[in-house]
Amino acid sequence: MFIIRFPIANRIDDLDDLGQGFTSAASLIISLDTDLLSILNLSLRVSLSAVFISCIIGFPLGAFLAYYKFPGQKGLVIILNSLMGLPPVVVGLIVYMLLSRSGPFGVFGLLYTPTAMIIAQTLLVTPIIGALTRQILEDLWFEYSDYLKSLEASKIDSMATLLWDARFSLATVLLAGFGRAIAEVGAVMIVGGNIDHITRVMTTAIALETSKGNLSLALGLGIVLLITTLIVNALAQLIRTKYN
Amino acid sequence: MRPIQVFFIYLTVLIILPAEAKSRDLILATTTSIDSSGLLEYLLPKVYKKLNIKIKTLVRGTGAVLKIGINGDADILLVHDKDSEISFVEKGYGSFRKEVMTSHFILIGPSKNPADIPTNENTVNALNQIAKSKSLFISRGDESGTHKAELRLWRLAGITPNETLKRRYLETGSGMGATLNMASALNAYTITESGSWAKFNNRGNLVTLINHTSDNTYGIILVNPKRHKHILEINGRKFINWITGLEGQKAINSYKINGKRPFKGTSLIEEKNK
């Protein structure tokens, strides 16, 4: 899959697997392998899309559960909190069965496409975003309730105010969701199928290279993924300090 | 432009971009042993050049591939467990089955050879030696073709590995590569397929002990379009005709790993025998 040119001549044999891992990470980055770039791009596309959709669902859901108290609300919160621990393979399996040609949504032919991967990761990330948002907003609601009530703010306005004032905490929630999505391998492996050039992402590529026994290349890919996550987090921090 | 703006534009483009192409590619589900050998990476560009057919490959053990076929989630299956392939077609899940090629299974183990298996020993004796020794044996344990071939060898040797080897018989339940990694880390014996072994890069202290324990025949199956209307029958047949035809068979025979040719096209073997 990757053509690796080691810039640091033939000294590679002297290094152990760990050392070789860093060397192959360096050469992957230096050579800017087009295969690597497209895999990295797909990883980001799938995970960022999933996080984006999860935020659209999770933020209002969290706000709703923080603002309204109704019978069964506690139960819903417990369920949402436990869904944060959903095993990726289980989500992968469920999405596989739903999207399989023999499943209820089989007619759309979505299995083994990036869309299927986005659906699976959205299911994984939404509970994290929803549950953490609820906790943050509920804490904030204790401080704000008298003030918002005195202003006679509508329910929608109150929830919007809570979301807006918690935006910096929610940015961290978003990053937690992104971390879960980008690092996950179980679900995308099952619903994506790890097809070269189509549904191969960083984590499934790492699993594949490990299974081929190319341990140093696998580790190199892992380091590249780690650096990418670092860059995304640094960008988020930059935005935060700028507008804080 | 500031980096933040670039980031947001990138994000927007990512989300707006259509997720996939309109027409569907042919889906070939195949085994981890084929995938580990690198054969498809060699063949598929030739298929595209000749037939203008793009093929997506999915990789699972033979048992799982057949289930994918039953669900209609692949068009073509390339697997290696003759009995279950034939019953798959008989039950109407597949239209037909053709034999494509053979390689062979091999016994590998640690170079120190703690079970004292002599070189060129026959497989039955070798497995008995392992059973008597204190060495570990790693099994795929995943209903794959390689797993079933290994179980056949144990039966030939008259050994029930779970009972005789007890905790020295480790079933990984994983693909060929993962199993080889484990064998390498634990200095264990295992049965593997010649093509995957030739291509494997993390051998550690493992060496080949028996070069040919049994034949490994790969069959290709078209998933029955009568059961699943979306199956790409025309392109599927074209591909099967190519790979079982002269050009495909020659290409299979010419595939080399480290100077060795692990696969032999079935039709070319039969011609030689005539």
Coordinates of C-alpha atoms in Angstrom, one line a residue:
Chain A
M1 CA 0.0 0.0 0.0
F2 CA 2.7 2.5 1.0
I3 CA 6.0 2.9 -0.7
I4 CA 8.3 3.8 2.0
R5 CA 11.5 5.6 1.2
F6 CA 13.7 5.8 4.2
P7 CA 15.5 9.1 4.1
I8 CA 18.0 8.0 6.8
A9 CA 19.9 5.5 4.6
N10 CA 20.4 1.9 5.5
R11 CA 20.7 2.4 9.2
I12 CA 17.1 1.1 9.6
D13 CA 18.3 -2.4 10.3
D14 CA 20.1 -1.4 13.4
L15 CA 16.9 0.0 15.0
D16 CA 14.3 -2.0 17.0
D17 CA 10.6 -2.0 16.1
L18 CA 9.9 1.1 18.2
G19 CA 12.8 3.1 16.7
Q20 CA 11.7 1.9 13.2
G21 CA 8.2 3.1 14.0
F22 CA 9.4 6.7 14.5
T23 CA 11.6 6.5 11.5
S24 CA 8.8 5.3 9.3
A25 CA 6.5 8.0 10.7
A26 CA 9.1 10.6 9.8
S27 CA 9.5 9.2 6.3
L28 CA 5.7 9.0 5.8
I29 CA 5.4 12.6 6.7
I30 CA 8.4 13.7 4.7
S31 CA 7.4 11.8 1.5
L32 CA 3.7 13.0 1.8
D33 CA 2.6 9.7 0.3
T34 CA -0.6 10.3 -1.6
D35 CA -2.2 7.1 -0.3
L36 CA -1.5 8.2 3.2
L37 CA -3.0 11.7 2.5
S38 CA -6.2 10.2 1.1
I39 CA -6.5 7.8 4.1
L40 CA -5.9 10.6 6.5
N41 CA -8.4 12.8 4.7
L42 CA -11.1 10.1 4.8
S43 CA -10.4 9.6 8.6
L44 CA -10.9 13.3 9.2
R45 CA -13.9 13.5 6.9
V46 CA -15.7 10.6 8.5
S47 CA -14.9 11.6 12.1
L48 CA -15.5 15.3 11.7
S49 CA -18.8 14.7 9.9
A50 CA -19.9 12.3 12.6
V51 CA -19.0 14.8 15.4
F52 CA -20.8 17.6 13.5
I53 CA -24.0 15.6 13.2
S54 CA -23.6 14.4 16.8
C55 CA -23.4 18.0 18.0
I56 CA -26.5 18.9 16.1
I57 CA -28.4 16.1 17.9
G58 CA -26.4 16.1 21.2
F59 CA -26.4 19.8 22.2
P60 CA -30.2 20.3 22.0
L61 CA -30.7 16.9 23.6
G62 CA -28.4 17.8 26.5
A63 CA -30.0 21.2 26.9
F64 CA -33.5 19.6 26.9
L65 CA -32.6 17.1 29.6
A66 CA -30.9 19.8 31.7
Y67 CA -33.8 22.2 31.5
Y68 CA -36.8 20.0 31.7
K69 CA -37.7 17.9 34.7
F70 CA -40.3 15.3 34.0
P71 CA -41.1 11.8 35.2
G72 CA -38.6 9.5 33.6
Q73 CA -36.0 12.2 33.0
K74 CA -33.6 10.7 35.5
G75 CA -34.0 7.4 33.8
L76 CA -33.2 8.9 30.4
V77 CA -30.1 10.6 31.9
I78 CA -28.9 7.3 33.3
I79 CA -29.5 5.6 29.9
L80 CA -27.7 8.4 28.1
N81 CA -24.8 8.3 30.5
S82 CA -24.4 4.5 30.1
L83 CA -24.5 4.8 26.3
M84 CA -21.2 6.7 26.5
G85 CA -19.7 3.3 27.1
L86 CA -21.2 1.7 24.0
P87 CA -18.6 -0.8 22.6
P88 CA -17.7 0.3 19.0
V89 CA -17.9 -3.3 17.7
V90 CA -21.5 -3.6 19.0
V91 CA -22.4 -0.4 17.2
G92 CA -20.7 -1.7 14.1
L93 CA -22.6 -4.9 14.3
I94 CA -26.0 -3.2 14.7
V95 CA -25.3 -0.8 11.9
Y96 CA -24.1 -3.7 9.7
M97 CA -27.3 -5.6 10.3
L98 CA -29.4 -2.5 9.6
L99 CA -27.6 -1.6 6.4
S100 CA -27.0 -5.2 5.1
R101 CA -28.8 -6.1 1.9
S102 CA -30.9 -8.5 4.1
G103 CA -31.5 -5.7 6.7
P104 CA -34.3 -3.1 6.8
F105 CA -32.2 -0.4 5.1
G106 CA -30.5 -2.7 2.6
V107 CA -32.1 -1.1 -0.4
F108 CA -30.0 2.0 0.0
G109 CA -26.8 0.0 -0.6
L110 CA -25.0 2.0 2.0
L111 CA -22.9 -0.8 3.5
Y112 CA -19.2 -0.5 2.9
T113 CA -19.4 3.2 2.1
P114 CA -18.1 6.2 4.1
T115 CA -21.7 7.1 4.8
A116 CA -22.1 3.9 6.8
M117 CA -19.0 4.8 8.7
I118 CA -20.4 8.2 9.5
I119 CA -23.6 6.7 10.7
A120 CA -21.8 4.3 13.0
Q121 CA -19.6 6.9 14.5
T122 CA -22.5 9.3 15.0
L123 CA -24.2 6.6 17.1
L124 CA -21.0 6.3 19.1
V125 CA -20.4 10.0 19.6
T126 CA -23.9 11.4 20.2
P127 CA -24.3 9.9 23.7
I128 CA -21.0 11.4 24.7
I129 CA -21.9 14.8 23.5
G130 CA -25.5 14.6 24.8
A131 CA -24.5 13.4 28.3
L132 CA -21.6 15.8 28.9
T133 CA -23.7 18.7 27.5
R134 CA -26.5 17.8 29.9
Q135 CA -24.1 17.8 32.9
I136 CA -22.5 21.1 32.1
L137 CA -25.8 22.9 31.4
E138 CA -27.4 21.5 34.5
D139 CA -24.6 22.9 36.6
L140 CA -25.0 26.2 34.8
W141 CA -28.7 26.2 35.2
F142 CA -28.3 26.3 39.0
E143 CA -26.5 29.6 38.7
Y144 CA -28.8 31.1 36.0
S145 CA -32.3 29.9 36.9
D146 CA -33.2 32.9 39.1
Y147 CA -31.8 35.4 36.6
L148 CA -33.4 33.9 33.5
K149 CA -36.7 33.5 35.4
S150 CA -36.6 37.2 36.4
L151 CA -36.1 38.1 32.8
E152 CA -39.1 36.0 31.9
A153 CA -37.1 34.4 29.2
S154 CA -38.9 31.8 27.1
K155 CA -37.9 28.1 27.4
I156 CA -36.1 28.2 24.0
D157 CA -34.3 31.4 24.9
S158 CA -33.2 30.0 28.2
M159 CA -31.8 26.8 26.7
A160 CA -30.1 28.9 23.9
T161 CA -28.5 31.1 26.6
L162 CA -27.3 28.2 28.5
L163 CA -25.7 26.6 25.4
W164 CA -24.1 29.9 24.4
D165 CA -22.7 30.7 27.8
A166 CA -21.3 27.2 28.1
R167 CA -19.7 27.3 24.6
F168 CA -16.1 27.0 25.8
S169 CA -16.9 24.0 27.9
L170 CA -18.9 22.5 25.0
A171 CA -15.9 22.9 22.8
T172 CA -14.1 20.5 25.1
V173 CA -17.1 18.2 24.8
L174 CA -16.8 18.3 21.1
L175 CA -13.1 17.4 21.3
A176 CA -13.9 14.4 23.6
G177 CA -16.4 13.2 20.9
F178 CA -13.8 13.8 18.2
G179 CA -11.2 11.8 20.2
R180 CA -13.6 8.9 20.5
A181 CA -14.5 8.9 16.7
I182 CA -11.0 9.3 15.3
A183 CA -9.5 6.6 17.5
E184 CA -12.2 4.1 17.0
V185 CA -11.5 1.0 14.9
G186 CA -14.2 -1.6 15.7
A187 CA -17.2 0.0 14.1
V188 CA -15.6 1.4 11.0
M189 CA -13.9 -2.0 10.3
I190 CA -17.3 -3.8 10.3
V191 CA -19.4 -1.3 8.4
G192 CA -16.7 0.1 6.2
G193 CA -14.9 -3.1 5.4
N194 CA -11.4 -1.5 5.2
I195 CA -11.6 -1.3 1.4
D196 CA -8.5 0.2 -0.1
H197 CA -9.1 3.7 -1.5
I198 CA -12.7 3.7 -0.5
T199 CA -13.3 3.0 3.2
R200 CA -9.8 2.6 4.6
V201 CA -9.1 5.0 7.4
M202 CA -6.1 5.5 9.7
T203 CA -7.2 3.0 12.4
T204 CA -8.2 0.2 10.0
A205 CA -4.9 0.8 8.0
I206 CA -3.0 0.4 11.3
A207 CA -4.8 -2.8 12.1
L208 CA -4.1 -4.1 8.6
E209 CA -0.4 -3.3 8.6
T210 CA -0.2 -5.0 12.1
S211 CA -1.8 -8.1 10.7
K212 CA 0.7 -8.1 7.8
G213 CA 3.4 -8.1 10.4
N214 CA 4.6 -4.6 9.3
L215 CA 4.8 -3.5 12.9
S216 CA 7.0 -0.5 12.4
L217 CA 4.9 0.9 9.5
A218 CA 1.8 0.3 11.7
L219 CA 3.4 2.3 14.5
G220 CA 4.5 5.0 12.0
L221 CA 0.8 5.4 10.9
G222 CA -0.2 5.5 14.6
I223 CA 2.2 8.3 15.2
V224 CA 0.9 10.2 12.2
L225 CA -2.6 9.8 13.5
L226 CA -1.6 11.1 16.9
I227 CA 0.1 14.1 15.4
T228 CA -3.1 14.8 13.4
T229 CA -5.2 14.7 16.6
L230 CA -2.7 17.0 18.3
I231 CA -3.1 19.5 15.4
V232 CA -6.9 19.4 15.6
N233 CA -6.8 20.0 19.4
A234 CA -4.2 22.8 19.1
L235 CA -6.5 24.5 16.5
A236 CA -9.4 24.2 18.9
Q237 CA -7.3 25.7 21.7
L238 CA -6.2 28.5 19.4
I239 CA -9.8 29.4 18.5
R240 CA -10.7 29.3 22.2
T241 CA -8.0 31.7 23.4
K242 CA -8.7 34.0 20.6
Y243 CA -12.4 34.5 21.4
N244 CA -12.3 34.0 25.1
Chain B
M1 CA -6.4 33.8 5.1
R2 CA -6.0 33.0 8.7
P3 CA -5.5 29.3 9.6
I4 CA -8.8 29.2 11.5
Q5 CA -10.7 30.2 8.3
V6 CA -8.8 27.6 6.3
F7 CA -9.8 25.0 8.9
F8 CA -13.5 25.9 8.7
I9 CA -13.5 26.0 4.9
Y10 CA -11.9 22.5 4.9
L11 CA -14.5 21.3 7.4
T12 CA -17.4 22.6 5.3
V13 CA -16.0 21.1 2.1
L14 CA -15.6 17.7 3.9
I15 CA -19.2 17.7 5.0
I16 CA -20.7 18.9 1.7
L17 CA -18.7 16.6 -0.6
P18 CA -20.8 13.7 -1.8
A19 CA -19.8 10.6 0.2
E20 CA -19.7 8.1 -2.7
A21 CA -19.7 7.6 -6.4
K22 CA -23.0 6.9 -8.2
S23 CA -22.5 3.6 -9.9
R24 CA -21.5 0.7 -7.7
D25 CA -18.3 -1.2 -7.9
L26 CA -18.2 -5.0 -7.9
I27 CA -17.7 -6.3 -4.4
L28 CA -15.4 -9.3 -4.0
A29 CA -15.3 -10.9 -0.5
T30 CA -12.3 -13.0 0.1
T31 CA -10.2 -14.6 2.8
T32 CA -7.5 -13.2 5.0
S33 CA -5.0 -15.7 3.6
I34 CA -5.5 -14.3 0.1
D35 CA -5.3 -10.8 1.3
S36 CA -2.1 -11.5 3.3
S37 CA -0.5 -12.9 0.2
G38 CA -0.8 -9.7 -1.8
L39 CA -2.2 -11.6 -4.8
L40 CA -5.2 -9.3 -5.3
E41 CA -3.1 -6.1 -5.3
Y42 CA -1.3 -7.7 -8.2
L43 CA -4.4 -9.0 -10.1
L44 CA -6.9 -6.3 -9.7
P45 CA -5.1 -3.6 -11.7
K46 CA -4.9 -6.1 -14.6
V47 CA -8.7 -6.7 -14.3
Y48 CA -9.3 -3.0 -14.5
K49 CA -7.1 -2.6 -17.5
K50 CA -8.6 -5.5 -19.4
L51 CA -12.3 -5.5 -18.4
N52 CA -12.7 -1.9 -17.1
I53 CA -14.2 -3.4 -13.9
K54 CA -13.4 -1.8 -10.6
I55 CA -13.4 -4.2 -7.7
K56 CA -13.7 -3.5 -4.0
T57 CA -12.4 -6.3 -1.8
L58 CA -13.7 -7.3 1.6
V59 CA -11.5 -9.5 3.8
R60 CA -12.8 -12.0 6.4
G61 CA -12.3 -15.7 7.2
T62 CA -14.0 -18.2 4.8
G63 CA -16.9 -18.8 7.2
A64 CA -17.6 -15.1 7.6
V65 CA -17.3 -14.5 3.8
L66 CA -20.0 -17.2 3.1
K67 CA -22.3 -15.4 5.6
I68 CA -21.6 -12.1 3.8
G69 CA -22.7 -14.0 0.6
I70 CA -25.9 -15.3 2.2
N71 CA -26.8 -11.7 3.2
G72 CA -26.1 -10.5 -0.3
D73 CA -23.5 -8.0 0.8
A74 CA -20.9 -9.1 -1.8
D75 CA -21.2 -10.1 -5.5
I76 CA -18.4 -12.6 -5.7
L77 CA -16.7 -14.9 -3.1
L78 CA -13.2 -16.2 -3.4
V79 CA -12.7 -18.8 -0.6
H80 CA -11.0 -22.0 0.3
D81 CA -13.2 -24.6 1.9
K82 CA -14.5 -26.9 -0.8
D83 CA -17.2 -28.7 1.2
S84 CA -18.9 -25.6 2.5
E85 CA -18.5 -23.9 -0.9
I86 CA -20.3 -26.8 -2.6
S87 CA -23.1 -26.8 0.0
F88 CA -23.4 -23.0 -0.3
V89 CA -24.1 -23.4 -4.1
E90 CA -26.4 -26.4 -3.5
K91 CA -28.5 -24.4 -1.0
G92 CA -29.0 -21.8 -3.7
Y93 CA -27.0 -19.1 -2.1
G94 CA -24.6 -19.1 -5.0
S95 CA -25.2 -19.5 -8.8
F96 CA -22.2 -21.6 -9.4
R97 CA -18.7 -22.4 -8.2
K98 CA -15.4 -22.7 -10.2
E99 CA -12.0 -23.7 -9.0
V100 CA -9.4 -21.0 -9.4
M101 CA -6.1 -22.0 -8.0
T102 CA -4.2 -24.0 -5.4
S103 CA -1.5 -23.2 -3.0
H104 CA -0.6 -25.4 0.0
F105 CA -0.7 -25.3 3.8
I106 CA 2.6 -25.4 5.7
L107 CA 3.6 -26.2 9.3
I108 CA 5.7 -23.5 10.9
G109 CA 7.3 -23.3 14.3
P110 CA 10.1 -21.9 16.4
S111 CA 13.6 -22.4 14.9
K112 CA 14.7 -24.1 18.2
N113 CA 12.1 -26.7 17.4
P114 CA 11.3 -27.7 21.0
A115 CA 9.0 -30.5 19.8
D116 CA 12.0 -32.0 17.9
I117 CA 10.2 -32.4 14.6
P118 CA 12.7 -33.8 12.0
T119 CA 12.9 -32.0 8.7
N120 CA 10.6 -33.4 6.0
E121 CA 8.6 -35.4 8.6
N122 CA 5.1 -36.3 7.6
T123 CA 2.4 -34.2 9.0
V124 CA 0.7 -36.8 11.1
N125 CA 3.9 -37.7 12.9
A126 CA 4.7 -34.0 13.4
L127 CA 1.4 -33.2 15.0
N128 CA 1.8 -36.2 17.3
Q129 CA 5.3 -34.9 18.3
I130 CA 3.7 -31.5 19.1
A131 CA 1.0 -33.1 21.1
K132 CA 3.6 -35.0 23.1
S133 CA 5.8 -32.0 23.7
K134 CA 5.3 -29.0 25.9
S135 CA 5.1 -26.5 23.0
L136 CA 2.2 -24.2 22.2
F137 CA 0.1 -24.6 19.1
I138 CA -1.9 -21.7 17.7
S139 CA -5.1 -22.2 15.8
R140 CA -7.1 -19.7 13.8
G141 CA -10.2 -20.9 15.6
D142 CA -12.5 -18.8 13.3
E143 CA -14.2 -21.3 10.9
S144 CA -11.9 -20.0 8.2
G145 CA -10.6 -22.3 5.4
T146 CA -7.2 -22.5 7.0
H147 CA -8.8 -23.4 10.4
K148 CA -10.8 -26.2 8.8
A149 CA -7.8 -27.5 6.9
E150 CA -5.9 -27.5 10.3
L151 CA -8.7 -29.4 11.9
R152 CA -8.7 -32.0 9.1
L153 CA -5.0 -32.6 9.8
W154 CA -5.6 -33.1 13.5
R155 CA -8.3 -35.6 12.6
L156 CA -5.9 -37.4 10.3
A157 CA -3.5 -37.6 13.2
G158 CA -6.2 -39.0 15.4
I159 CA -5.8 -36.2 17.9
T160 CA -8.5 -34.0 19.4
P161 CA -6.3 -30.9 20.1
N162 CA -8.5 -29.3 22.8
E163 CA -8.4 -32.5 24.8
T164 CA -4.8 -33.6 24.2
L165 CA -3.0 -30.2 24.2
K166 CA -5.4 -28.6 26.6
R167 CA -4.1 -25.1 27.4
R168 CA -1.3 -25.4 25.0
Y169 CA -3.8 -25.2 22.1
L170 CA -4.6 -21.5 21.6
E171 CA -7.5 -20.5 19.4
T172 CA -7.1 -16.8 18.3
G173 CA -10.3 -16.3 16.5
S174 CA -8.5 -13.8 14.3
G175 CA -7.2 -13.5 10.8
M176 CA -4.1 -15.1 9.3
G177 CA -1.8 -12.2 10.0
A178 CA -2.9 -11.7 13.6
T179 CA -2.4 -15.4 14.2
L180 CA 1.1 -15.3 12.7
N181 CA 2.0 -12.4 14.9
M182 CA 0.9 -14.4 18.0
A183 CA 2.8 -17.4 16.9
S184 CA 5.9 -15.3 16.4
A185 CA 5.6 -13.6 19.8
L186 CA 4.9 -16.9 21.7
N187 CA 7.3 -19.1 19.8
A188 CA 4.4 -21.4 18.9
Y189 CA 3.7 -23.9 16.1
T190 CA 0.9 -23.2 13.7
I191 CA -0.5 -24.2 10.3
T192 CA -0.6 -21.5 7.8
E193 CA -1.0 -21.0 4.0
S194 CA 2.1 -20.7 1.8
G195 CA 1.2 -17.4 0.2
S196 CA 0.5 -15.5 3.4
W197 CA 3.7 -17.0 5.0
A198 CA 5.8 -15.9 2.0
K199 CA 4.6 -12.3 2.4
F200 CA 4.7 -12.1 6.2
N201 CA 7.2 -9.7 7.7
N202 CA 7.3 -10.3 11.4
R203 CA 8.6 -13.9 11.5
G204 CA 10.7 -13.6 14.6
N205 CA 12.2 -17.0 15.2
L206 CA 9.7 -18.9 13.2
V207 CA 10.7 -21.2 10.4
T208 CA 9.0 -23.6 7.9
L209 CA 9.1 -27.1 9.3
I210 CA 6.9 -28.9 6.8
N211 CA 6.7 -27.4 3.3
H212 CA 3.4 -29.1 2.2
T213 CA 1.0 -30.5 4.8
S214 CA -2.0 -30.5 2.4
D215 CA -3.3 -28.8 -0.8
N216 CA -5.3 -25.6 -0.5
T217 CA -7.8 -25.1 -3.3
Y218 CA -9.5 -21.8 -3.9
G219 CA -13.0 -21.6 -5.4
I220 CA -14.9 -18.6 -6.8
I221 CA -18.6 -18.3 -6.4
L222 CA -21.1 -15.9 -7.9
V223 CA -23.7 -14.9 -5.3
N224 CA -27.1 -16.0 -6.6
P225 CA -28.8 -13.0 -8.4
K226 CA -32.1 -14.7 -8.1
R227 CA -31.9 -14.3 -4.3
H228 CA -30.5 -10.8 -4.4
K229 CA -31.6 -8.6 -7.3
H230 CA -28.8 -6.0 -6.8
I231 CA -26.0 -8.5 -7.5
L232 CA -23.9 -7.3 -10.4
E233 CA -24.2 -10.5 -12.5
I234 CA -22.8 -9.4 -15.8
N235 CA -19.6 -7.9 -14.4
G236 CA -19.3 -10.8 -11.9
R237 CA -19.4 -13.3 -14.7
K238 CA -16.9 -11.3 -16.7
F239 CA -14.5 -11.3 -13.8
I240 CA -14.9 -15.0 -13.1
N241 CA -14.4 -15.9 -16.7
W242 CA -11.3 -13.8 -16.8
I243 CA -9.7 -15.3 -13.6
T244 CA -10.5 -18.9 -14.6
G245 CA -9.6 -18.2 -18.2
L246 CA -6.1 -18.5 -19.8
E247 CA -5.1 -14.9 -19.1
G248 CA -6.1 -14.8 -15.5
Q249 CA -4.6 -18.3 -14.8
K250 CA -1.3 -17.2 -16.4
A251 CA -1.3 -14.1 -14.3
I252 CA -1.9 -16.1 -11.1
N253 CA 1.0 -18.5 -12.0
S254 CA 3.3 -15.6 -12.6
Y255 CA 2.7 -13.9 -9.3
K256 CA 6.0 -14.0 -7.3
I257 CA 6.8 -13.4 -3.6
N258 CA 10.5 -13.4 -2.9
G259 CA 11.2 -15.4 -6.0
K260 CA 8.6 -18.0 -5.2
R261 CA 5.3 -18.6 -7.0
P262 CA 2.9 -19.6 -4.3
F263 CA -0.3 -20.0 -6.5
K264 CA -1.0 -22.4 -9.4
G265 CA -3.9 -21.8 -11.7
T266 CA -6.2 -24.8 -11.6
S267 CA -6.9 -25.1 -15.3
L268 CA -3.2 -25.0 -16.1
I269 CA -2.5 -27.8 -13.6
E270 CA -5.1 -30.0 -15.3
E271 CA -3.7 -29.3 -18.7
K272 CA -0.3 -30.5 -17.6
N273 CA -1.7 -33.7 -16.2
K274 CA -3.4 -34.6 -19.5

